[in-house]
Coordinates of C-alpha atoms in Angstrom, one line a residue:
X9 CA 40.2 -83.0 13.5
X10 CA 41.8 -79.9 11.4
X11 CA 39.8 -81.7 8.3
X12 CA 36.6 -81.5 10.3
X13 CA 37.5 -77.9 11.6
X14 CA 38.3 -77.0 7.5
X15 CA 35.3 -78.4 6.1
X16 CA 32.7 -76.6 9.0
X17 CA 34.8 -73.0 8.5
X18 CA 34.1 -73.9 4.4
X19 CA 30.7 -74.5 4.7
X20 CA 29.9 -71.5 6.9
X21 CA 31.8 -69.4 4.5
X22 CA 29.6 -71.0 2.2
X23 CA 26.7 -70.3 4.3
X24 CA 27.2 -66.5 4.7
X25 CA 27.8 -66.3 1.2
X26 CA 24.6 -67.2 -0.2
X27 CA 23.3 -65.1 2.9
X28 CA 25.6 -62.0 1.3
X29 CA 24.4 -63.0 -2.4
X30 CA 20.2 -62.9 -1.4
X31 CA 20.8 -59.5 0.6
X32 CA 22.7 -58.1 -2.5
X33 CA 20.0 -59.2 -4.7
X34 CA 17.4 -57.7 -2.4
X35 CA 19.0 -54.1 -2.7
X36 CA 19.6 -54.4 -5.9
X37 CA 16.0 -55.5 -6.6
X38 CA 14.7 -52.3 -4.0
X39 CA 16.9 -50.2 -6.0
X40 CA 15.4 -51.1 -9.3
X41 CA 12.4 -50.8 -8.3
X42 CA 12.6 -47.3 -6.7
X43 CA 14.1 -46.4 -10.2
X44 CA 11.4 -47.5 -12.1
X45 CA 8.8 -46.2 -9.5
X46 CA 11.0 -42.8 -10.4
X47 CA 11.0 -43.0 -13.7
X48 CA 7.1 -43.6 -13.5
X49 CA 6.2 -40.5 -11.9
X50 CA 5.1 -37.9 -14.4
X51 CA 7.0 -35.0 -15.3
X52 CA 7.4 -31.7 -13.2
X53 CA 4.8 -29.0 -14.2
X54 CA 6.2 -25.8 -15.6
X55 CA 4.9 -22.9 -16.8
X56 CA 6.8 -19.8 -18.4
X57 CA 4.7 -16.4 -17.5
X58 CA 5.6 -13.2 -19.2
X59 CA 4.8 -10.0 -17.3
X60 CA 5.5 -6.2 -17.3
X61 CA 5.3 -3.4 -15.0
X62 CA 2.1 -2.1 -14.0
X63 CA 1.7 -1.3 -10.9
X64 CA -0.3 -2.2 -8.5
X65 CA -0.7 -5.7 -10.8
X66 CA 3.1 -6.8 -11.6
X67 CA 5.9 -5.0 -10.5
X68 CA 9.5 -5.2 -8.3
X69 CA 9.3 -4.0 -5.3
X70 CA 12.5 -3.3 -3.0
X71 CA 12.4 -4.1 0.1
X72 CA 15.3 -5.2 3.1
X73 CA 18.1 -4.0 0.0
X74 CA 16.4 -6.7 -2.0
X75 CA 14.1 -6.1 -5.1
X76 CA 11.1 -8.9 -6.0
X77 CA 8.8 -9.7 -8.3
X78 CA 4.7 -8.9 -6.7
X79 CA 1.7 -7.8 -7.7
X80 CA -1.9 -8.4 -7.2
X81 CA -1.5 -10.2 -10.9
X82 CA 1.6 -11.9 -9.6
X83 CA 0.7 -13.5 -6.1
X84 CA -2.7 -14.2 -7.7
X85 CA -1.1 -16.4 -10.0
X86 CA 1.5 -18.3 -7.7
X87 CA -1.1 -18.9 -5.0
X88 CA -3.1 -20.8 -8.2
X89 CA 0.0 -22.9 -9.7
X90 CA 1.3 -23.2 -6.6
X91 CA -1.7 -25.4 -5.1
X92 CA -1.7 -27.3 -8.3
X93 CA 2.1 -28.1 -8.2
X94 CA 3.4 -26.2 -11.2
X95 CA 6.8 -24.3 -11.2
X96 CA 6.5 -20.9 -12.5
X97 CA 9.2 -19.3 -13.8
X98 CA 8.4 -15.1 -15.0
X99 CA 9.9 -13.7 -17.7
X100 CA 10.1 -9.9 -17.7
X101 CA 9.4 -7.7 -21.0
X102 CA 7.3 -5.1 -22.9
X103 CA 3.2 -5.9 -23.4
X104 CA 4.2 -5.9 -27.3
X105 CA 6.3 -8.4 -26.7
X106 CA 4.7 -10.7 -24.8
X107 CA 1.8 -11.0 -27.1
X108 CA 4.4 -12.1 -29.8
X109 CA 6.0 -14.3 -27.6
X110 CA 2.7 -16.1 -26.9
X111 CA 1.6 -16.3 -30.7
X112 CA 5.0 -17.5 -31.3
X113 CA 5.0 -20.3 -28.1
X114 CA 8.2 -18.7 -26.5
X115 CA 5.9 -18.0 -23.2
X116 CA 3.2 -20.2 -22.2
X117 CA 0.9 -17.4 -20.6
X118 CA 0.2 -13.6 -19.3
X119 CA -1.8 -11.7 -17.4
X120 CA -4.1 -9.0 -17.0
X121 CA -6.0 -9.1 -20.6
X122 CA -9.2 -8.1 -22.3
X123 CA -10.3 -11.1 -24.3
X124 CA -10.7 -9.6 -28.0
X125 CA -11.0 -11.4 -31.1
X126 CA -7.4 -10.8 -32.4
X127 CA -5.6 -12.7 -29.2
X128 CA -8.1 -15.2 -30.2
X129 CA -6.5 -16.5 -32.7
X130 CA -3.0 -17.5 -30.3
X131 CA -4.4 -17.7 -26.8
X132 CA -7.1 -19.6 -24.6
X133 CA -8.4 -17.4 -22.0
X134 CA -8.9 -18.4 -18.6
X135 CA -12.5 -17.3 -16.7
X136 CA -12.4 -13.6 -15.5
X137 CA -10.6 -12.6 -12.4
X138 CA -11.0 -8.8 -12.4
X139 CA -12.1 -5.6 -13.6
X140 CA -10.3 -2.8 -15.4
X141 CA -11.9 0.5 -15.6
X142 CA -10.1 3.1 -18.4
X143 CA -10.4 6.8 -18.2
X144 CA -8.7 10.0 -20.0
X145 CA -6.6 11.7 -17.8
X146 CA -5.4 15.6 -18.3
X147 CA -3.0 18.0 -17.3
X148 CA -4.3 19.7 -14.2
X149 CA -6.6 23.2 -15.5
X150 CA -6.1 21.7 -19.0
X151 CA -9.2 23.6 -21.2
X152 CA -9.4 20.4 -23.6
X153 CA -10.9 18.1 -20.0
X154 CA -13.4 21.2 -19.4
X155 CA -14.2 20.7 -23.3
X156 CA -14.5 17.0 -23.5
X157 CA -17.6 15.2 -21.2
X158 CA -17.1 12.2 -23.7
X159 CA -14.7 10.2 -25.1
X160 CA -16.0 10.6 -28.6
X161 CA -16.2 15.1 -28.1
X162 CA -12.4 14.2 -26.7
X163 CA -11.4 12.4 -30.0
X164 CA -13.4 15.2 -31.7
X165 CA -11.2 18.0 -30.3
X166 CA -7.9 16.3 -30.1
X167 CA -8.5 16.4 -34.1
X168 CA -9.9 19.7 -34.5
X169 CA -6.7 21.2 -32.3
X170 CA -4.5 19.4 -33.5
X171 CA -3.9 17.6 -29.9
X172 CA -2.4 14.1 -28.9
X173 CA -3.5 11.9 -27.1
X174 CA -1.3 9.2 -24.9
X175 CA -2.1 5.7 -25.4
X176 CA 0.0 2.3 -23.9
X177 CA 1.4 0.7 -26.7
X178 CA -0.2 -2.7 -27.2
X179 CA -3.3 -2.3 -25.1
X180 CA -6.8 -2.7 -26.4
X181 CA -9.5 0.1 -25.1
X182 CA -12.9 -1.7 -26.3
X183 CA -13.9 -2.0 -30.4
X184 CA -15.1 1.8 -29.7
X185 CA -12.6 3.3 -28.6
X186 CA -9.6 1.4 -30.1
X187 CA -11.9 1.9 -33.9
X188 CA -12.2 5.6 -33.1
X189 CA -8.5 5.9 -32.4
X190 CA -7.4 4.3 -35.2
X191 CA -9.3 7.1 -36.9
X192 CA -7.2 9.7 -36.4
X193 CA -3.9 10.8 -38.0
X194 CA -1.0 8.9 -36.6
X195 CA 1.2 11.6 -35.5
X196 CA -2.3 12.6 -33.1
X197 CA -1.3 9.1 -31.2
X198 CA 1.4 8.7 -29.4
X199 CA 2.4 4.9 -28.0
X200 CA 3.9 4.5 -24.7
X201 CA 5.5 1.8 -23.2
X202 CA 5.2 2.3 -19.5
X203 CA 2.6 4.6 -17.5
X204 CA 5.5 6.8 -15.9
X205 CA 6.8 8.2 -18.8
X206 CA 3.3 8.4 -20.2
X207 CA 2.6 10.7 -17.3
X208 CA 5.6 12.7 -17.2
X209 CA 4.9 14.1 -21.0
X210 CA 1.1 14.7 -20.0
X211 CA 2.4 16.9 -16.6
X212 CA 5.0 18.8 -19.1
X213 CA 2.2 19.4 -21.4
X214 CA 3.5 17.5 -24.5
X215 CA 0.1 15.3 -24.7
X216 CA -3.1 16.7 -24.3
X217 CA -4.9 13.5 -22.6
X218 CA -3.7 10.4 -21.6
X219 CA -5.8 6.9 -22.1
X220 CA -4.9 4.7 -19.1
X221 CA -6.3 1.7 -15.8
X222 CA -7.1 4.3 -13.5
X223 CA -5.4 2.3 -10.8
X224 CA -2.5 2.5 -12.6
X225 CA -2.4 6.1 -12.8
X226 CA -3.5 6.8 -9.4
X227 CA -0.7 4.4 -8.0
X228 CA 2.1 6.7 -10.4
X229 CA 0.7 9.6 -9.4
X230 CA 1.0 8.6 -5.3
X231 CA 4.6 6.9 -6.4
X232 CA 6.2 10.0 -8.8
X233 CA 4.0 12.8 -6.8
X234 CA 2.4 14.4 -10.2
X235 CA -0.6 14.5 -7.6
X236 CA -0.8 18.5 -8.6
X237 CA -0.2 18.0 -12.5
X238 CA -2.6 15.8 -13.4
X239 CA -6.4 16.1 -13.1
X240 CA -7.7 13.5 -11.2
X241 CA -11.1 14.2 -12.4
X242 CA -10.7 11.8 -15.2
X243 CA -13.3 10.8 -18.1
X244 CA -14.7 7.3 -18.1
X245 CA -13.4 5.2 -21.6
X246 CA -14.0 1.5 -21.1
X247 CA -14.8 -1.2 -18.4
X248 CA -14.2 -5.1 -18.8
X249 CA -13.1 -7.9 -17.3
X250 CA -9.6 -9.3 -17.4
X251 CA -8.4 -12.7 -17.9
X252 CA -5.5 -14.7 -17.8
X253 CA -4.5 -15.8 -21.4
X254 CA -2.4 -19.1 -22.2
X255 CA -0.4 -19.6 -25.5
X256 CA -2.2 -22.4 -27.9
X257 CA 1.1 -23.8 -29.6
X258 CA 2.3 -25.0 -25.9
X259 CA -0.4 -24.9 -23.4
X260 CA -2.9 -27.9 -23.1
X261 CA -6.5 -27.0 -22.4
X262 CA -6.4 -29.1 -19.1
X263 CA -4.3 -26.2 -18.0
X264 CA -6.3 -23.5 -18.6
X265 CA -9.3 -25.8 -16.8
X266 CA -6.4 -26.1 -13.7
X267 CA -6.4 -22.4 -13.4
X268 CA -10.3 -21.7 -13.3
X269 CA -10.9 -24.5 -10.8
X270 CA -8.1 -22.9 -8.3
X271 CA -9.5 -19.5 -9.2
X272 CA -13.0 -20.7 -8.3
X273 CA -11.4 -22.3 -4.7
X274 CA -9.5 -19.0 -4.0
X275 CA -12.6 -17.0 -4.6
X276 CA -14.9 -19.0 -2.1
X277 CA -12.4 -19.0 0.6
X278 CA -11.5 -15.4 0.7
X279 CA -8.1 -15.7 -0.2
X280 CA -8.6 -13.7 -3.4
X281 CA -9.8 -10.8 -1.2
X282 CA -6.9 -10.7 1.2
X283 CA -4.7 -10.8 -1.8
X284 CA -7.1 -7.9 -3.7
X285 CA -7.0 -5.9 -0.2
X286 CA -3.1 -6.3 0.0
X287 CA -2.5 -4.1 -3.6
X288 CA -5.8 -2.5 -4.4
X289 CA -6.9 -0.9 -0.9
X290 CA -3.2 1.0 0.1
X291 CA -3.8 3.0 -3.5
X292 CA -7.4 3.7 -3.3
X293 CA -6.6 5.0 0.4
X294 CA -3.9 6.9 -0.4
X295 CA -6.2 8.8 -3.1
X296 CA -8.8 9.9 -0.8
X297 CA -5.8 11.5 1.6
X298 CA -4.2 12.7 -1.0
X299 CA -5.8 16.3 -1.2
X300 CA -4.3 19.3 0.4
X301 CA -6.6 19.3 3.3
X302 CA -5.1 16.0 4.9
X303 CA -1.9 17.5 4.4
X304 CA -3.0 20.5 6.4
X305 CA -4.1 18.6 9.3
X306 CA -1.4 16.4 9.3
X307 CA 0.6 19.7 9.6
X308 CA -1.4 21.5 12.1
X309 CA -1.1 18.8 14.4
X310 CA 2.6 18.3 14.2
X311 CA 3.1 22.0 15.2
X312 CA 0.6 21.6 18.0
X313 CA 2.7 18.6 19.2
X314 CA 5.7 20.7 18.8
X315 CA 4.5 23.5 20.7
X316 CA 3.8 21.3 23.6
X317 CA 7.7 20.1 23.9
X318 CA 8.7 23.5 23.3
X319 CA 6.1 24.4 26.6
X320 CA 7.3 21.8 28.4
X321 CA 11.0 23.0 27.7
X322 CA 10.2 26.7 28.8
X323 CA 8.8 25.2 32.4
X324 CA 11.3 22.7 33.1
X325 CA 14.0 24.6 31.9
X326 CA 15.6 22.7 29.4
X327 CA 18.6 23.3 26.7
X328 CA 17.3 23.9 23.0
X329 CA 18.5 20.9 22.2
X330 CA 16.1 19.5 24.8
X331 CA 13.5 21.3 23.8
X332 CA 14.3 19.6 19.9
X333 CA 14.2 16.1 21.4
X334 CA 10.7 17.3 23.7
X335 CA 8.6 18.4 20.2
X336 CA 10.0 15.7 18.1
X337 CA 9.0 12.9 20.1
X338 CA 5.0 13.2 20.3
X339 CA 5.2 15.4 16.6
X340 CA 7.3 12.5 14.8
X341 CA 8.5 9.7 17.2
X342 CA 5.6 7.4 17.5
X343 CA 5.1 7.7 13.7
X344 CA 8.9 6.3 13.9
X345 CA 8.5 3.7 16.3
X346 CA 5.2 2.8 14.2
X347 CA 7.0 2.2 11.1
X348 CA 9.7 0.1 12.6
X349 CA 7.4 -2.3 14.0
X350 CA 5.8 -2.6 10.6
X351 CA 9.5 -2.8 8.6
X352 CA 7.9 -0.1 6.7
X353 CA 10.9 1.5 4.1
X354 CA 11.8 4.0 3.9
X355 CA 10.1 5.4 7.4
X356 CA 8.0 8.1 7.1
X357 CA 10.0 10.8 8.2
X358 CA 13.0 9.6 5.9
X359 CA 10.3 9.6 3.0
X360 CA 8.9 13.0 4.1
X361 CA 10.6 15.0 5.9
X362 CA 8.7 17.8 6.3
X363 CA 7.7 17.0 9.4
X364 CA 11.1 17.4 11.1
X365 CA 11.6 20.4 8.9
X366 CA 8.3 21.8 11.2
X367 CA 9.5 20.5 14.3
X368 CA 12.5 22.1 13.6
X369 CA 10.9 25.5 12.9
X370 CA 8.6 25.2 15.9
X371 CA 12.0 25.2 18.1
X372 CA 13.3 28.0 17.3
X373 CA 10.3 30.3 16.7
X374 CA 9.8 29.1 20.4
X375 CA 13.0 30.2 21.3
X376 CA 13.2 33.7 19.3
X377 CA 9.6 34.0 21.6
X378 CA 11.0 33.3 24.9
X379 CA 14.2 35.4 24.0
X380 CA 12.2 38.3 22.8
X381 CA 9.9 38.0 26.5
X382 CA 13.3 37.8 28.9
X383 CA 15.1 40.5 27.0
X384 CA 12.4 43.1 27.0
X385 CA 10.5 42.0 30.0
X386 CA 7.3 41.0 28.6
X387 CA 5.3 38.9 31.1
X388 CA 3.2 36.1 30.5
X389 CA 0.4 34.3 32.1
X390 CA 1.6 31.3 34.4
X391 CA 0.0 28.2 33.8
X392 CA -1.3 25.6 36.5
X393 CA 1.8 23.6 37.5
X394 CA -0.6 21.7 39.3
X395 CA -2.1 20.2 36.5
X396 CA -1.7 16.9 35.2
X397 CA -4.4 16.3 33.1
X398 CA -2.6 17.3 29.4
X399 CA 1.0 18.5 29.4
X400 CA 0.6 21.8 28.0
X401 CA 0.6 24.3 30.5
X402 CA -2.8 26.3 30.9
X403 CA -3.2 29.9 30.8
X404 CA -5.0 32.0 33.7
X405 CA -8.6 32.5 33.6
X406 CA -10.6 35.1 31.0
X407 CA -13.4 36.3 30.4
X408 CA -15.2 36.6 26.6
X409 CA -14.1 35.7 23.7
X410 CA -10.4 36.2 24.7
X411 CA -11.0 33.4 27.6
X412 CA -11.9 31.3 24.3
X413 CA -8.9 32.7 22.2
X414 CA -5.9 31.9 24.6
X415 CA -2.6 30.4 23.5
X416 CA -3.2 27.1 25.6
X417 CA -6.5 26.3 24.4
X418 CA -5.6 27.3 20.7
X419 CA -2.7 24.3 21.1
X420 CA -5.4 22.3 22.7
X421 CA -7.7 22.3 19.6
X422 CA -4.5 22.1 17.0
X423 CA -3.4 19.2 19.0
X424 CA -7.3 17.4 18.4
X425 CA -6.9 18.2 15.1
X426 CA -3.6 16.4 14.8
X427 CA -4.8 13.6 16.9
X428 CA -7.7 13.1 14.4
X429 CA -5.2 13.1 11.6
X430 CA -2.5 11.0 12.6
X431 CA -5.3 8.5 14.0
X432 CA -6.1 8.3 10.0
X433 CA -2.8 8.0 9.3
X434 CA -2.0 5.1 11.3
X435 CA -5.0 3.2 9.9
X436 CA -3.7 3.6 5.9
X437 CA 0.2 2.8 7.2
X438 CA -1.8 -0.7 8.5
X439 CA -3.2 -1.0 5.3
X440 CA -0.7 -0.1 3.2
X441 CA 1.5 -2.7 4.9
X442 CA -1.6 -5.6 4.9
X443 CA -1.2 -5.8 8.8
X444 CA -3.5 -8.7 9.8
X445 CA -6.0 -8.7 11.3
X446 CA -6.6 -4.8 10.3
X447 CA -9.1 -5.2 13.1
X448 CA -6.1 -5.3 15.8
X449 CA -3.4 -3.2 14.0
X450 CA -5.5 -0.6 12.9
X451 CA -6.6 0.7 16.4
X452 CA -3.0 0.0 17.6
X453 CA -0.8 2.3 15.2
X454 CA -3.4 4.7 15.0
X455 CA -2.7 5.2 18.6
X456 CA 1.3 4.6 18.1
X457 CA 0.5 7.4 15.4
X458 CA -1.2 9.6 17.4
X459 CA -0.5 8.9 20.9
X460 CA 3.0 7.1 21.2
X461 CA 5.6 10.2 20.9
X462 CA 3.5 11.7 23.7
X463 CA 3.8 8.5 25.5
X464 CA 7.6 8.3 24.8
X465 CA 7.7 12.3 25.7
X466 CA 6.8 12.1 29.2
X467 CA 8.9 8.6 30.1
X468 CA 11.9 10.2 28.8
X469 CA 11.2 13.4 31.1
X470 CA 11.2 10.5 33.7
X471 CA 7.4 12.2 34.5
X472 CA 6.2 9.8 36.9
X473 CA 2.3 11.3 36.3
X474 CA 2.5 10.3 32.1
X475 CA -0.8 12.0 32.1
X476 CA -1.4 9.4 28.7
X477 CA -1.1 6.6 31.3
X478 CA -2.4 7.6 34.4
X479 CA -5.3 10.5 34.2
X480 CA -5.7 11.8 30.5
X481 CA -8.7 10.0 27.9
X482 CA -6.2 10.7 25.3
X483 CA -4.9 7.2 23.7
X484 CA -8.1 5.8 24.2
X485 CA -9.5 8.0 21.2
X486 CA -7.2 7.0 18.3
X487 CA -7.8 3.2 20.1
X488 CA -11.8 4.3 19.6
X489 CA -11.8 5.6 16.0
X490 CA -8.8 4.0 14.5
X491 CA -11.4 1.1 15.0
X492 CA -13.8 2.1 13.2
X493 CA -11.8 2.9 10.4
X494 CA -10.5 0.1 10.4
X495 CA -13.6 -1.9 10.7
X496 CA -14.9 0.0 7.1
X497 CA -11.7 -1.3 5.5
X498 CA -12.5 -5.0 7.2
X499 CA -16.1 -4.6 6.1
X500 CA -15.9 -3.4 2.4
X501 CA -12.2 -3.9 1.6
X502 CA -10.9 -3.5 -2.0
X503 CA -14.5 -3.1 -2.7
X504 CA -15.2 0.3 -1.3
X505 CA -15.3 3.3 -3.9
X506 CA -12.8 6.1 -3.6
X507 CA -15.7 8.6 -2.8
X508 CA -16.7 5.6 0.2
X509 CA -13.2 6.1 1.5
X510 CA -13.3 9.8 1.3
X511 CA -16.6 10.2 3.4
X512 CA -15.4 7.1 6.1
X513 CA -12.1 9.2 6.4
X514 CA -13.9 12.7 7.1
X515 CA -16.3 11.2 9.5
X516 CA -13.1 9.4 11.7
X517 CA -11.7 12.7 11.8
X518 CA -14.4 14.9 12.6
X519 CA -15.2 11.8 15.4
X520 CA -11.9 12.0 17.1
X521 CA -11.5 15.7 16.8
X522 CA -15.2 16.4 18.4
X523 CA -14.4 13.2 21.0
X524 CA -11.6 15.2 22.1
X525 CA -13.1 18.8 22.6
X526 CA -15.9 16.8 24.5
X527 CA -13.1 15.1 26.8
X528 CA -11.4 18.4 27.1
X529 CA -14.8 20.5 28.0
X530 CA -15.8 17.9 30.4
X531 CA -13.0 17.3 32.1
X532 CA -13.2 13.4 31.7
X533 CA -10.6 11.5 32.8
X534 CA -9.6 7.6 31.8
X535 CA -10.9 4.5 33.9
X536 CA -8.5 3.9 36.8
X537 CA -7.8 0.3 38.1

């Protein structure tokens, strides 16, 4: 019986042997085979991409304490290798540079150039993706820009006058221009590696004309404010098309092919645009409200809002402290409380403050008044306590041009004014920031902008009337013509001409401003549920 009981337990064993053995061999086969299947796939992509700075094409950007790599020229071309499953790895450095490292095959490609015939020799080029447009840029009142309404009379009197001119070492201009600058004496040229330093010679004066993208002057001159240095009236060079250019020694054709096929997608779906509206439209924006009239505005209306916490301070009787907190809030606070729901750094008011500085100023000319009155007894018409309508109190009736000419209705138009300008300002902050859909976040921090400190003013007073939310058609206006300025930018986008911005930015301020005297005149009050 043990025999029997031995030879059944041995040939069990034997049993789940051979069971063990096939599974082994099964694993081991899967494993093989998953190897192989491995070792058949092809090859990552990769592809080495030299860049340097130009803003608003390739640059770092800070943002949250952390600086990255963007740029119209940079997302452009990660979208691109991205859908065709390349790794792209950038290599920072000077244009000179790069165009060695591409005839030597240390990079495989770069952006953002005119296809002449010298890269011709070293590089494919890829089809077009945008334009460049060179000009001649001067010192501001400069009499060689009034002289010069060519670039060939500018070349003309940079010789005669023994002038320089500014050019960005490595960059091609056109056959015309680069022939007619290798024409003159070298010491009359005078290379530059970066935009910013070429700028900060022309505003001191040590180069007569500078020969640059016009985007990327515009962007320096918004960035490193040389906005009153440097004309902006600029003199036209050179236009072309810019392509992406891949090195020969390490680039396969098929590549190149890759590139213009995902260009072509991108283009047809309207992805190029958004990325074109995310870099090109905050700079041509900020040019047309760069001027010192904006600035005005945008001044004027922060005192207005100022005076009306300081008049709200005088009535309710609060500290001057309270009367700080009552002029900043609808002057600066819903410009702060704009810029924090957009993670926009550094806020504005931390960028410029100038606007506190006013606020600040406001106070305590408002206080030296009211001092001055109770000390020497010098009375003042009481406003309406009764009335709800706008929160700066009204003066008694007149007759003439003084009933015109009164303190309260001077504030009222200062405060349109603002309201016009910081509806405009909330619309470029929503573009500057690519807030999608610009149709929705225009209109809303345009009226944040305009309308939100107020807003904030009268909850923190605990005013249980908030004439913004209960009777006053005051928010509704930025709501009104923050959309249609926003609706240009959806409509025309990085497309739209400087000039094209300029007009569509007067017109949404003369709107606003004129919506509001006819609100005021006619006493019209918001929709009530």
């Amino acid at each position: 019986m043990a025999t029997i009981s031995v030879w059944v337990w041995r040939a069990g064993l034997a049993r789940y042997s051979v069971m063990l053995g096939v599974l082994l061999a099964v694993i081991c086969g899967v494993l093989v085979r998953d190897s192989l299947a491995q070792g058949a796939k092809p090859e990552e992509k990769h592809i080495t991409v030299g860049w340097y700075p130009s803003h608003p094409y390739q640059y770092l950007h800070m943002r949250h304490g952390t600086e990255s790599l963007t740029g119209l020229d940079i997302e452009l071309t990660r979208k691109i290798f991205e859908r065709r499953g390349y790794t792209v790895n950038f290599v920072a450095s000077s244009w000179v540079q790069i165009q060695k490292d591409l005839r030597d095959g240390k990079i495989d490609m770069a952006l953002g150039a005119y296809d002449i015939a010298l890269r011709q020799e070293y590089a494919l080029f890829s089809d077009p993706y945008r334009t460049e447009t060179d000009s001649a840029f001067f010192q501001s009142g400069a009499e060689i820009a009034h002289n010069s309404s060519s670039f060939a009379q500018l070349v003309e009197n940079i010789a005669t006058r023994n002038g320089q001119i500014g050019i960005l070492d490595g960059y091609s201009y056109g056959a015309k221009v680069d022939d007619a600058l290798a024409g003159l004496p070298g010491d009359r040229v005078i290379r530059y590696e970066n935009v910013e330093k070429a700028l900060q010679n022309l505003a001191d004066g040590r180069i007569d004309a500078l020969l640059s993208d016009q985007l990327f002057v515009e962007a320096a001159l918004i960035r490193d404010g040389y906005g009153d240095l440097v004309d902006r009236h600029s003199l036209p060079v050179f236009a072309g098309a810019v392509h992406a250019i891949f090195a020969k020694k390490t680039v396969d054709p098929s590549v190149v092919e890759d590139f213009n096929a995902e260009l072509n997608v991108l283009q047809k779906d309207g992805e190029y645009t958004a990325i074109q509206n995310a870099f090109i439209s905050p700079i041509r924006f900020g040019i047309a409200l760069s001027g010192i009239w904006f600035t005005a505005l945008d001044y004027l209306g922060t005192v207005a809002f100022a005076i009306s916490g300081v008049l709200l301070a005088r009535r309710e009787k609060y500290s001057i402290f309270g009367a700080f907190v009552l002029a900043a809030l609808p002057g600066v606070g819903g410009g702060v409380v704009r810029d924090l729901i957009t993670g926009r750094e550094p806020i504005g008011i931390m960028q410029a403050p100038n606007g506190v500085l006013l606020v600040i100023a406001t106070v305590l000319m408002g206080y030296l008044t009211y001092f001055v009155i109770d000390r020497f007894g010098i009375g003042a018409p009481a406003g309406d306590a009764n009335d709800t309508n706008d929160t700066i109190a009204r003066p008694v009736a007149r007759t003439g041009w003084r009933r015109i000419m009164t303190v309260g209705n001077v504030v009222e138009i200062s405060d349109a004014v603002g309201l016009a300008a910081f509806t405009v300002t909330g619309v470029y902050v929503a573009v500057t920031m690519n807030s999608t859909p610009i149709l929705l976040w225009g209109p809303i921090l345009a009226m944040l902008t305009g309308a939100g400190g107020g807003i904030i003013r009268d909850v923190v007073r605990a005013d249980k009337h908030n004439p913004a939310l209960k009777t006053s058609f005051y928010a509704e206006i930025p709501l009104l013509w923050g959309f249609t300025l926003s609706f240009f930018f959806w409509r025309h986008g990085p497309l739209a001409e400087i000039s094209d911005i300029f007009f569509a930015v007067i017109i949404t301020v003369i709107g606003a401003f004129v919506t509001r005297m006819v609100v005021l005149g006619l006493g019209l009050r918001s929709p009530r549920f």
